PDB file of C-alpha atoms in Angstrom:
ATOM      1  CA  UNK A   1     230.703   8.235 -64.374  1.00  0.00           C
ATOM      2  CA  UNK A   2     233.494   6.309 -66.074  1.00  0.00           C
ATOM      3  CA  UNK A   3     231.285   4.559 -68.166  1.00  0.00           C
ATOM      4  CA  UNK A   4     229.515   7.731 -69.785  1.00  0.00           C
ATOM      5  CA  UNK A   5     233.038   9.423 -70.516  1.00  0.00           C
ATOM      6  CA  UNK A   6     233.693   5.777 -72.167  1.00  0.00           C
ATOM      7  CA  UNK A   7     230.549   5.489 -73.364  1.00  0.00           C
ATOM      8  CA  UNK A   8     230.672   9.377 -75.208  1.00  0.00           C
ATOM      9  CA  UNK A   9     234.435   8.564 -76.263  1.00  0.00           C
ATOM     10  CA  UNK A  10     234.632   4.674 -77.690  1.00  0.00           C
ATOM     11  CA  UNK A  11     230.403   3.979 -78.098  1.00  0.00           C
ATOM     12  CA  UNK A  12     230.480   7.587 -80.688  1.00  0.00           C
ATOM     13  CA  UNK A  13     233.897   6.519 -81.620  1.00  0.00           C
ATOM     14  CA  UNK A  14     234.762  10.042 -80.591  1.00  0.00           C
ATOM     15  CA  UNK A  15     232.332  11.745 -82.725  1.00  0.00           C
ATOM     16  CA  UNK A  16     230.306  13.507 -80.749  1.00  0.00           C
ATOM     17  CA  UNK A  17     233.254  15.201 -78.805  1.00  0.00           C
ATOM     18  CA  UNK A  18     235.158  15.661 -82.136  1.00  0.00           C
ATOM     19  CA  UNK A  19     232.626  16.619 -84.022  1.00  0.00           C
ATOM     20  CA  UNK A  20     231.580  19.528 -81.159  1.00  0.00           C
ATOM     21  CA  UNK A  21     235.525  20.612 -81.165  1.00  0.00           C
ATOM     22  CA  UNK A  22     235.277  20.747 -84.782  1.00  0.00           C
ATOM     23  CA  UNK A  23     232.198  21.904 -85.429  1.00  0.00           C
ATOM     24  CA  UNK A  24     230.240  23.921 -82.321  1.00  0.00           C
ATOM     25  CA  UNK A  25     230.360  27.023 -84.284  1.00  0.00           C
ATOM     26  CA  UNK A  26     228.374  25.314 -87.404  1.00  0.00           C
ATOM     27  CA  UNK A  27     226.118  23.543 -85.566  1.00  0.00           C
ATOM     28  CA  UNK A  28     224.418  26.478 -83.719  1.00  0.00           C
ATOM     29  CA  UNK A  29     224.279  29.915 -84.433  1.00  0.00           C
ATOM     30  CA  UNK A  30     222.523  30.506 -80.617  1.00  0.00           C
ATOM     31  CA  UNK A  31     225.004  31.697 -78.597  1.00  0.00           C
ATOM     32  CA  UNK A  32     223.436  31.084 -75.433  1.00  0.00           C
ATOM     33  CA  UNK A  33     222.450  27.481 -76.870  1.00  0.00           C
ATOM     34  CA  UNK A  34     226.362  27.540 -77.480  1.00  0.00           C
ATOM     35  CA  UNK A  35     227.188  28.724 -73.912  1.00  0.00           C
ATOM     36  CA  UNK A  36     224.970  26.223 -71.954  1.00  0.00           C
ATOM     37  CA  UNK A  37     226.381  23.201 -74.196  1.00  0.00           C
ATOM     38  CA  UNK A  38     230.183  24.139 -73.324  1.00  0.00           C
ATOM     39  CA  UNK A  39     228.672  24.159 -69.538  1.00  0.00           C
ATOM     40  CA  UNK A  40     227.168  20.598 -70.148  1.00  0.00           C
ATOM     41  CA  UNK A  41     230.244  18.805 -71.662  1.00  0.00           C
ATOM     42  CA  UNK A  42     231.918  20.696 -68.211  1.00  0.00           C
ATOM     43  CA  UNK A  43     229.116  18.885 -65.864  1.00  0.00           C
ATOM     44  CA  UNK A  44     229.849  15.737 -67.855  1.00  0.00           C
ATOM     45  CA  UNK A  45     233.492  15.957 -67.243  1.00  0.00           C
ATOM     46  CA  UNK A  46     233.172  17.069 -63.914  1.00  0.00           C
ATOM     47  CA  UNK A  47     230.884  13.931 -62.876  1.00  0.00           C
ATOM     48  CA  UNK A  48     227.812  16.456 -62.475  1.00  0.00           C
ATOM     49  CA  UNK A  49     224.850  14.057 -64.621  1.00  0.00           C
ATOM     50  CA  UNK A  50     222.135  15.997 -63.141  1.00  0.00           C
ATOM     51  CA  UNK A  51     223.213  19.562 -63.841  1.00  0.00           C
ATOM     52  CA  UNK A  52     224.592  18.364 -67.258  1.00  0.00           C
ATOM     53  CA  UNK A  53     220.976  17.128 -68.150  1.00  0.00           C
ATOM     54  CA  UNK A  54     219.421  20.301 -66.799  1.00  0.00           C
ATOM     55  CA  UNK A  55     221.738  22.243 -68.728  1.00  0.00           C
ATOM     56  CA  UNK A  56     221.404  19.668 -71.921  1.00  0.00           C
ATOM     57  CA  UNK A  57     217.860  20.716 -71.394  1.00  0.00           C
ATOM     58  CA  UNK A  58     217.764  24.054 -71.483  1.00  0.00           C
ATOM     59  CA  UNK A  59     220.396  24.346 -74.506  1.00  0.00           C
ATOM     60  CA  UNK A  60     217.769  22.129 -76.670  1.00  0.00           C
ATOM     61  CA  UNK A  61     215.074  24.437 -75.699  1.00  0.00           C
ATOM     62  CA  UNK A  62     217.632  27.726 -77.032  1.00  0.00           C
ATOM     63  CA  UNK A  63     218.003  25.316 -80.517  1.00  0.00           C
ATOM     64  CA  UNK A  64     215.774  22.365 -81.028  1.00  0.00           C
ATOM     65  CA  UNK A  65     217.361  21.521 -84.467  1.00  0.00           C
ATOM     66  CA  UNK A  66     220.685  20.979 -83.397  1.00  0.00           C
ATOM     67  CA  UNK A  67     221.368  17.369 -82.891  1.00  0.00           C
ATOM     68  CA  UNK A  68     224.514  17.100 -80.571  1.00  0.00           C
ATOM     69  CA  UNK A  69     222.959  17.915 -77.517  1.00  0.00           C
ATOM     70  CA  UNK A  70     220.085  15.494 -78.142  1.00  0.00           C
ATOM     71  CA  UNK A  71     222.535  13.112 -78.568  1.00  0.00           C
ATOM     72  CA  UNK A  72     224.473  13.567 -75.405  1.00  0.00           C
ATOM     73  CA  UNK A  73     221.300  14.551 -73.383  1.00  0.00           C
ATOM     74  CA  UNK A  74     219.641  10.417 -74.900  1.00  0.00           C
ATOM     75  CA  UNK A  75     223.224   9.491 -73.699  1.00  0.00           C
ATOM     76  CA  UNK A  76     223.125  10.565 -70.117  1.00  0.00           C
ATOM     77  CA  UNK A  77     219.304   8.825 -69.978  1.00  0.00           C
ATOM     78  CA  UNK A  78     220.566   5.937 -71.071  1.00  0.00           C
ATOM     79  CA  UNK A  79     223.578   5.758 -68.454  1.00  0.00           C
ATOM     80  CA  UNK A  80     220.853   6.643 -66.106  1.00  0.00           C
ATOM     81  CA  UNK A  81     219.002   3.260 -67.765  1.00  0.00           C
ATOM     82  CA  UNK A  82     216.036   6.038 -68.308  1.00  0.00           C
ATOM     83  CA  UNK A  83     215.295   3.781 -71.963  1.00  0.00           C
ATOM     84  CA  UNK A  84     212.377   6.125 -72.639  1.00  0.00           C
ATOM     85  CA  UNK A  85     213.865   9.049 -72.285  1.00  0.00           C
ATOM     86  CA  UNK A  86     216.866   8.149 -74.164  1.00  0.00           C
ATOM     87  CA  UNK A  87     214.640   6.136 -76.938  1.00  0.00           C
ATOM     88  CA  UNK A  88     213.009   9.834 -77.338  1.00  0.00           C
ATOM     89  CA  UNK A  89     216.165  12.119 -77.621  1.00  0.00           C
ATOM     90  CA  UNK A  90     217.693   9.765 -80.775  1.00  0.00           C
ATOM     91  CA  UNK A  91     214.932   9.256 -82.190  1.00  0.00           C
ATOM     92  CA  UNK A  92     214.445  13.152 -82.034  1.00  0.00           C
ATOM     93  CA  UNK A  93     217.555  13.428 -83.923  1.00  0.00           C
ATOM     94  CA  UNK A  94     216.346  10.957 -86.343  1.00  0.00           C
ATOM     95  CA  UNK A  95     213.527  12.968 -87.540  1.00  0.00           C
ATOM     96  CA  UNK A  96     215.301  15.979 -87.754  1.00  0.00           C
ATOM     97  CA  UNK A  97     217.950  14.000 -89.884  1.00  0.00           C
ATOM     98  CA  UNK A  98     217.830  10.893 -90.898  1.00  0.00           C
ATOM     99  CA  UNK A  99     220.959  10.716 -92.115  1.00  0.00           C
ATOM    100  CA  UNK A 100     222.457  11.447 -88.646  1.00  0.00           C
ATOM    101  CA  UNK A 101     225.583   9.605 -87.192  1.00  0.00           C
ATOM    102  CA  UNK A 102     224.725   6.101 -87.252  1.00  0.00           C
ATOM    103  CA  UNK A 103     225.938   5.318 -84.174  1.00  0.00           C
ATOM    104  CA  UNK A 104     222.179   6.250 -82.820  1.00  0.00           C
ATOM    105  CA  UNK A 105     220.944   3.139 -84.833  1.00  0.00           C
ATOM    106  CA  UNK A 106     223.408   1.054 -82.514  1.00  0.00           C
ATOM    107  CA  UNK A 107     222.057   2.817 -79.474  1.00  0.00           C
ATOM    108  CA  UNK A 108     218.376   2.488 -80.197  1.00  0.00           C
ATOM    109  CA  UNK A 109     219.544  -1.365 -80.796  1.00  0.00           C
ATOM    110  CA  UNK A 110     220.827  -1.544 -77.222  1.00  0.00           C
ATOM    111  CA  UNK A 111     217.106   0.220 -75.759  1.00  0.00           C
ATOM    112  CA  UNK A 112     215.345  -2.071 -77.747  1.00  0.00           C
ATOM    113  CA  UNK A 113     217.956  -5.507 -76.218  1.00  0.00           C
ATOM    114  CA  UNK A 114     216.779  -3.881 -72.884  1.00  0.00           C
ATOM    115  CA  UNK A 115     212.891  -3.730 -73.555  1.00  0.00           C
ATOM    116  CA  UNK A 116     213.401  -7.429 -75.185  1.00  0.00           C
ATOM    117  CA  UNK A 117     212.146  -5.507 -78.909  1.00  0.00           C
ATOM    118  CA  UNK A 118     214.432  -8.591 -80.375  1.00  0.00           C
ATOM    119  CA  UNK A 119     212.919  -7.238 -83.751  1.00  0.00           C
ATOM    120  CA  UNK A 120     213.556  -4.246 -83.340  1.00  0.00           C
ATOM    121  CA  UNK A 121     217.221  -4.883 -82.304  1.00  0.00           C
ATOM    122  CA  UNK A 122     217.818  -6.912 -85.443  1.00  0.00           C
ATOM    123  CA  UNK A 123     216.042  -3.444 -87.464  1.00  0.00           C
ATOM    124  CA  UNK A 124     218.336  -1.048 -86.081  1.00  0.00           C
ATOM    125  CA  UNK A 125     221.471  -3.251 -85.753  1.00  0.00           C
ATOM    126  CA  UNK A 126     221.215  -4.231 -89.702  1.00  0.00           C
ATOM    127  CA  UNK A 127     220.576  -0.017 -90.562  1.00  0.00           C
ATOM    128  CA  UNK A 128     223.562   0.581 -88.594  1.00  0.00           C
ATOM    129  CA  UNK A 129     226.143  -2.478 -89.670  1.00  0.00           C
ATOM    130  CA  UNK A 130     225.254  -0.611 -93.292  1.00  0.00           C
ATOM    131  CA  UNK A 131     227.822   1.963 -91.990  1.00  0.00           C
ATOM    132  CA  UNK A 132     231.128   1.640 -93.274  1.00  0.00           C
ATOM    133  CA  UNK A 133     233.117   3.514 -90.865  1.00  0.00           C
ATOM    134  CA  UNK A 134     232.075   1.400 -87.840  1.00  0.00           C
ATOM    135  CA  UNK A 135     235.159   0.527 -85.359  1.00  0.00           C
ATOM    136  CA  UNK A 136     235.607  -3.175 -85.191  1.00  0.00           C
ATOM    137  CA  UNK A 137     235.092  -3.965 -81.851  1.00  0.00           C
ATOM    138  CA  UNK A 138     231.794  -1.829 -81.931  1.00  0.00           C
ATOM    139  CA  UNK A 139     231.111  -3.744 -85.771  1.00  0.00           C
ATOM    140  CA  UNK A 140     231.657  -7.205 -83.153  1.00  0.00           C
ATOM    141  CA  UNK A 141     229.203  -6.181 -80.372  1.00  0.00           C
ATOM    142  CA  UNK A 142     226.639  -5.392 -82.790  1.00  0.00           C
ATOM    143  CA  UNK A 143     226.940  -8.476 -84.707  1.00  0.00           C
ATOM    144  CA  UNK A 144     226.854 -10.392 -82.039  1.00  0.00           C
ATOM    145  CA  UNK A 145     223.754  -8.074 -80.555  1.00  0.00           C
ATOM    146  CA  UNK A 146     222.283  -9.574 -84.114  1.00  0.00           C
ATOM    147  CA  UNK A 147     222.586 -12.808 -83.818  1.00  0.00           C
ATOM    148  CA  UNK A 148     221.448 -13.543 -80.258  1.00  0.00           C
ATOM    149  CA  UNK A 149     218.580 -10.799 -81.026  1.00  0.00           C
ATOM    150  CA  UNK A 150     217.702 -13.001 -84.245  1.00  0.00           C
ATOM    151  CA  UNK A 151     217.856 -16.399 -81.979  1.00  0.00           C
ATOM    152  CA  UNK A 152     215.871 -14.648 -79.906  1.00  0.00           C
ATOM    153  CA  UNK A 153     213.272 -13.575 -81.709  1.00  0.00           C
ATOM    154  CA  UNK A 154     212.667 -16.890 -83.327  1.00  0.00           C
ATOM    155  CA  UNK A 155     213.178 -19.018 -80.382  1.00  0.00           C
ATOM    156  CA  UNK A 156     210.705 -20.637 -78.084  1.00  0.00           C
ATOM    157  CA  UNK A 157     209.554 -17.951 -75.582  1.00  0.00           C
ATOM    158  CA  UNK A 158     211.030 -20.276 -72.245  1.00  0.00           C
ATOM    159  CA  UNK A 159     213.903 -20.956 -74.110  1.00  0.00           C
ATOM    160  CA  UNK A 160     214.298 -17.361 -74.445  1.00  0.00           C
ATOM    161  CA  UNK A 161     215.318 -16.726 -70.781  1.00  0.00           C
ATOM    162  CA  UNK A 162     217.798 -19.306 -70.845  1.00  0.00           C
ATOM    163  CA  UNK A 163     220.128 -17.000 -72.882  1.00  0.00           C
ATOM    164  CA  UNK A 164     222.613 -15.125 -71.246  1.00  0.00           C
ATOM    165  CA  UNK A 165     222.461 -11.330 -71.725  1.00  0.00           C
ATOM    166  CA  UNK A 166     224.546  -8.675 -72.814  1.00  0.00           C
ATOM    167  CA  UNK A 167     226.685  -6.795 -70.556  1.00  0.00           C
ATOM    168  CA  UNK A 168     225.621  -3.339 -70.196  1.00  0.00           C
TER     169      UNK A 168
END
């Protein structure tokens, strides 16, 4: 659990929590959808993954178009190393907005690492590094995500195995 509450707070560099305290009201004008997303980010801080996904669920059903929850819902999958799943909710929010918080770039990045997409990491990774509000020591992990994912990608496939992977 302590790594989704990091994850959510330093991965998002606080936006998605900041950006709900600042603007929930804005973002949906279902207030059900509203409701179940303050009982999510409860679940979340409670330790409760499974009802916060059921609940993440049910608030994207009340308003597909609104992004946070799709966001935290891709977020919970991917603490729950469900790639798939969490591949599907960003890139959900990507094609309602493709201007959306770049962070998602970074995270896609890290789905593709896991599937060994080294392409596709060095894609995503170079969208996102465009960023210019990017913390340093997330700016770090993803250029170093880069180059291993370019070495990777260009190395001999047996040499491939021989390099050591990220940390999750």
């Amino acid at each position: 659990m302590r790594s989704l509450q990091y994850y959510l707070s330093t991965a998002f560099c606080g936006s998605i929590f900041m950006l709900l305290t600042l603007q929930l009201t804005a973002q949906s004008a279902n207030k059900n959808a509203l409701k179940a997303f303050e009982q999510a980010k409860a679940s979340i801080k409670a330790g409760q993954l499974d009802e916060a996904e059921k609940t993440l669920i049910k608030t994207i059903e009340l308003d597909h178009h609104w992004a946070e929850p799709q966001i935290m819902l891709g977020a919970i999958y991917f603490e729950k190393k469900d790639w798939i799943k969490s591949k599907q909710c960003f890139e959900s929010v990507l094609q309602e907005d493709s201007l959306a918080d770049p962070i998602i770039h970074f995270k896609l990045a890290e789905i593709a690492w896991k599937q060994e997409n080294y392409s596709l990491v060095v894609s995503r990774i170079n969208l996102f590094l465009k960023e210019d509000r990017i913390k340093p020591d997330i700016k770090a992990k993803a250029e170093k995500y880069l180059r291993d994912a370019e070495f990777l990608k260009s190395s001999v496939p047996e040499y491939a195995t021989t390099i050591e992977r990220l940390p999750a």
